[in-house]
Amino acid sequence: MGFREINSKMIEAAVSPGVRLFSQRGAMLAYRGDVSFTPSVQSGQGGIMSMLGRRVAGEAAPLMSVEGSGTVFFGHGGHHVQVINLTGDTLYVEADRLLAFEGSLRQGTMFMGSQGGVMGIVRGQATGQGLFTTTLQGHGAVAVMAHGGVFGIPITPQRPVHVDPQAYVAHHGEVRNRLSSALGWRDMVGRGSGEAFQLELSGSGTVYVQASEEKL
């Protein structure tokens, strides 16, 4: 099925019988053919406590299930859209940044503290991204949203990448993340102010960064 980028803010998805995709509710702009849209409740992996934690924190984005035969056009809020194709690995992304993804992908949730220990929790609080993040695993396409466009930066064992946490969108691959404090870093080279944090990503994979420090 896959997604095709119409322009920087809209994608086209082909829907066929027996194949399902999910999108953020309200993201459908237009469609052709015999297509149905129904609300979807996805608790994901991590059990009931994970789901409840996300609900309490307001970090679970409402989804709709899309099925049938036809073509659907998606976009939301005039945000820039980036299509990411997964080939068996896991994408880590905030729920409110998901525009659409193929039903072949397994959706789950991950407690931030489980990737980076206490620093994972600090990262969630410091960046405003919350204590949980969404995971999508398998083979399929994902469309994510961002301010000002998205670009992917390769991460290699020899070349870790440091990102302003407010510009972080998503990452995939065998990647470890660590939040470190560097007094004055954002004042000198970033666009922020106040206490400085850098998100260091190491290993092998790709990190996606937006050209803005605004949250959706």
mmCIF file of C-alpha atoms in Angstrom, residues 35-183:
data_model
loop_
_atom_site.group_PDB
_atom_site.id
_atom_site.type_symbol
_atom_site.label_atom_id
_atom_site.label_comp_id
_atom_site.label_asym_id
_atom_site.label_seq_id
_atom_site.Cartn_x
_atom_site.Cartn_y
_atom_site.Cartn_z
ATOM 1 C CA VAL A 35 -13.799 3.730 2.228
ATOM 2 C CA SER A 36 -14.992 3.525 5.848
ATOM 3 C CA PHE A 37 -13.667 5.368 8.902
ATOM 4 C CA THR A 38 -14.258 4.097 12.445
ATOM 5 C CA PRO A 39 -12.885 5.184 15.846
ATOM 6 C CA SER A 40 -10.068 2.972 17.083
ATOM 7 C CA VAL A 41 -8.979 2.364 20.674
ATOM 8 C CA GLN A 42 -5.389 1.152 20.724
ATOM 9 C CA SER A 43 -3.953 0.268 24.109
ATOM 10 C CA GLY A 44 -0.762 -0.988 22.515
ATOM 11 C CA GLN A 45 1.826 -3.037 24.358
ATOM 12 C CA GLY A 46 2.767 -2.393 27.957
ATOM 13 C CA GLY A 47 -0.481 -3.461 29.612
ATOM 14 C CA ILE A 48 -3.319 -1.613 31.254
ATOM 15 C CA MET A 49 -1.082 0.530 33.471
ATOM 16 C CA SER A 50 0.769 1.815 30.431
ATOM 17 C CA MET A 51 -2.499 2.729 28.750
ATOM 18 C CA LEU A 52 -3.885 4.399 31.879
ATOM 19 C CA GLY A 53 -0.659 6.292 32.415
ATOM 20 C CA ARG A 54 -0.840 7.727 28.928
ATOM 21 C CA ARG A 55 -4.502 8.652 29.371
ATOM 22 C CA VAL A 56 -3.837 10.456 32.648
ATOM 23 C CA ALA A 57 -0.876 12.276 31.137
ATOM 24 C CA GLY A 58 -2.907 13.207 28.052
ATOM 25 C CA GLU A 59 -0.367 11.498 25.795
ATOM 26 C CA ALA A 60 -2.650 9.127 23.879
ATOM 27 C CA ALA A 61 -3.706 10.499 20.494
ATOM 28 C CA PRO A 62 -7.180 9.390 19.276
ATOM 29 C CA LEU A 63 -7.009 7.255 16.144
ATOM 30 C CA MET A 64 -9.404 6.156 13.444
ATOM 31 C CA SER A 65 -9.280 2.936 11.464
ATOM 32 C CA VAL A 66 -9.460 3.233 7.675
ATOM 33 C CA GLU A 67 -10.643 0.303 5.522
ATOM 34 C CA GLY A 68 -12.198 -0.393 2.144
ATOM 35 C CA SER A 69 -11.143 0.240 -1.424
ATOM 36 C CA GLY A 70 -10.034 3.613 -2.688
ATOM 37 C CA THR A 71 -7.673 6.508 -2.099
ATOM 38 C CA VAL A 72 -7.487 8.733 0.979
ATOM 39 C CA PHE A 73 -5.725 12.078 1.336
ATOM 40 C CA PHE A 74 -4.342 12.996 4.762
ATOM 41 C CA GLY A 75 -3.015 16.186 6.342
ATOM 42 C CA HIS A 76 -3.468 17.988 9.637
ATOM 43 C CA GLY A 77 -3.135 21.565 10.835
ATOM 44 C CA GLY A 78 -0.961 22.604 7.924
ATOM 45 C CA HIS A 79 1.974 20.723 9.502
ATOM 46 C CA HIS A 80 4.777 19.385 7.364
ATOM 47 C CA VAL A 81 4.610 15.628 6.768
ATOM 48 C CA GLN A 82 7.452 13.136 6.479
ATOM 49 C CA VAL A 83 6.995 9.507 5.371
ATOM 50 C CA ILE A 84 9.249 6.967 7.114
ATOM 51 C CA ASN A 85 9.469 3.393 5.828
ATOM 52 C CA LEU A 86 10.282 0.708 8.399
ATOM 53 C CA THR A 87 11.904 -2.561 7.385
ATOM 54 C CA GLY A 88 11.554 -4.611 10.545
ATOM 55 C CA ASP A 89 12.898 -2.167 13.111
ATOM 56 C CA THR A 90 11.128 0.061 15.645
ATOM 57 C CA LEU A 91 10.208 3.719 15.347
ATOM 58 C CA TYR A 92 10.000 5.785 18.546
ATOM 59 C CA VAL A 93 7.704 8.783 18.084
ATOM 60 C CA GLU A 94 5.368 10.953 20.122
ATOM 61 C CA ALA A 95 1.692 10.015 19.643
ATOM 62 C CA ASP A 96 0.594 13.530 18.688
ATOM 63 C CA ARG A 97 3.106 13.540 15.814
ATOM 64 C CA LEU A 98 1.542 10.514 14.112
ATOM 65 C CA LEU A 99 -0.497 11.425 11.050
ATOM 66 C CA ALA A 100 -1.042 7.893 9.710
ATOM 67 C CA PHE A 101 0.548 4.446 9.705
ATOM 68 C CA GLU A 102 -0.070 1.083 8.091
ATOM 69 C CA GLY A 103 -1.908 -1.614 10.025
ATOM 70 C CA SER A 104 0.925 -4.063 9.368
ATOM 71 C CA LEU A 105 2.925 -2.263 12.060
ATOM 72 C CA ARG A 106 2.605 -3.275 15.719
ATOM 73 C CA GLN A 107 1.827 -0.333 17.953
ATOM 74 C CA GLY A 108 3.018 -0.151 21.539
ATOM 75 C CA THR A 109 4.022 2.254 24.283
ATOM 76 C CA MET A 110 7.313 2.580 26.104
ATOM 77 C CA PHE A 111 7.959 4.149 29.492
ATOM 78 C CA MET A 112 10.681 6.748 28.963
ATOM 79 C CA GLY A 113 12.576 5.522 32.012
ATOM 80 C CA SER A 114 13.140 2.142 30.361
ATOM 81 C CA GLN A 115 15.443 3.697 27.769
ATOM 82 C CA GLY A 116 18.008 5.647 29.698
ATOM 83 C CA GLY A 117 16.844 4.958 33.245
ATOM 84 C CA VAL A 118 16.266 8.020 35.367
ATOM 85 C CA MET A 119 17.615 10.240 32.591
ATOM 86 C CA GLY A 120 14.847 8.940 30.366
ATOM 87 C CA ILE A 121 12.310 10.311 32.827
ATOM 88 C CA VAL A 122 14.210 13.597 33.096
ATOM 89 C CA ARG A 123 14.194 13.849 29.332
ATOM 90 C CA GLY A 124 10.421 13.442 29.198
ATOM 91 C CA GLN A 125 9.911 16.174 31.781
ATOM 92 C CA ALA A 126 12.537 18.548 30.424
ATOM 93 C CA THR A 127 11.372 18.363 26.820
ATOM 94 C CA GLY A 128 7.653 18.338 27.548
ATOM 95 C CA GLN A 129 7.289 15.070 25.627
ATOM 96 C CA GLY A 130 5.864 13.206 28.618
ATOM 97 C CA LEU A 131 6.811 9.975 30.338
ATOM 98 C CA PHE A 132 5.639 7.609 27.585
ATOM 99 C CA THR A 133 6.413 7.403 23.899
ATOM 100 C CA THR A 134 4.747 5.445 21.080
ATOM 101 C CA THR A 135 6.527 2.590 19.309
ATOM 102 C CA LEU A 136 5.737 1.202 15.855
ATOM 103 C CA GLN A 137 7.482 -2.012 14.856
ATOM 104 C CA GLY A 138 7.616 -4.155 11.734
ATOM 105 C CA HIS A 139 7.415 -3.555 8.001
ATOM 106 C CA GLY A 140 5.353 -0.630 6.756
ATOM 107 C CA ALA A 141 5.054 3.111 6.295
ATOM 108 C CA VAL A 142 4.533 5.835 8.882
ATOM 109 C CA ALA A 143 3.683 9.505 8.242
ATOM 110 C CA VAL A 144 4.800 11.897 10.982
ATOM 111 C CA MET A 145 4.107 15.610 11.404
ATOM 112 C CA ALA A 146 6.419 18.457 12.330
ATOM 113 C CA HIS A 147 6.885 22.214 12.187
ATOM 114 C CA GLY A 148 8.999 23.609 9.356
ATOM 115 C CA GLY A 149 9.899 20.329 7.682
ATOM 116 C CA VAL A 150 11.821 17.240 8.780
ATOM 117 C CA PHE A 151 15.257 15.909 7.944
ATOM 118 C CA GLY A 152 16.861 12.621 8.906
ATOM 119 C CA ILE A 153 20.385 12.460 10.349
ATOM 120 C CA PRO A 154 22.242 9.109 10.251
ATOM 121 C CA ILE A 155 23.578 7.821 13.583
ATOM 122 C CA THR A 156 26.646 5.571 13.517
ATOM 123 C CA PRO A 157 28.751 4.048 16.315
ATOM 124 C CA GLN A 158 31.579 6.392 15.337
ATOM 125 C CA ARG A 159 29.378 9.480 14.992
ATOM 126 C CA PRO A 160 26.685 10.008 17.643
ATOM 127 C CA VAL A 161 24.271 12.878 17.089
ATOM 128 C CA HIS A 162 23.404 15.661 19.551
ATOM 129 C CA VAL A 163 19.932 17.172 19.125
ATOM 130 C CA ASP A 164 18.094 20.046 20.721
ATOM 131 C CA PRO A 165 15.314 18.124 22.551
ATOM 132 C CA GLN A 166 12.658 20.592 21.365
ATOM 133 C CA ALA A 167 13.583 19.849 17.729
ATOM 134 C CA TYR A 168 13.459 16.049 18.149
ATOM 135 C CA VAL A 169 10.679 14.278 16.213
ATOM 136 C CA ALA A 170 11.444 10.540 16.167
ATOM 137 C CA HIS A 171 14.177 7.944 15.764
ATOM 138 C CA HIS A 172 14.598 4.322 14.737
ATOM 139 C CA GLY A 173 17.307 1.689 14.735
ATOM 140 C CA GLU A 174 19.556 0.342 17.481
ATOM 141 C CA VAL A 175 19.819 3.704 19.197
ATOM 142 C CA ARG A 176 20.464 4.697 22.808
ATOM 143 C CA ASN A 177 19.476 8.131 24.064
ATOM 144 C CA ARG A 178 20.917 10.155 26.906
ATOM 145 C CA LEU A 179 19.966 13.616 28.127
ATOM 146 C CA SER A 180 22.875 15.732 29.311
ATOM 147 C CA SER A 181 23.081 19.221 30.709
ATOM 148 C CA ALA A 182 25.413 21.778 29.155
ATOM 149 C CA LEU A 183 25.141 25.198 30.729
#
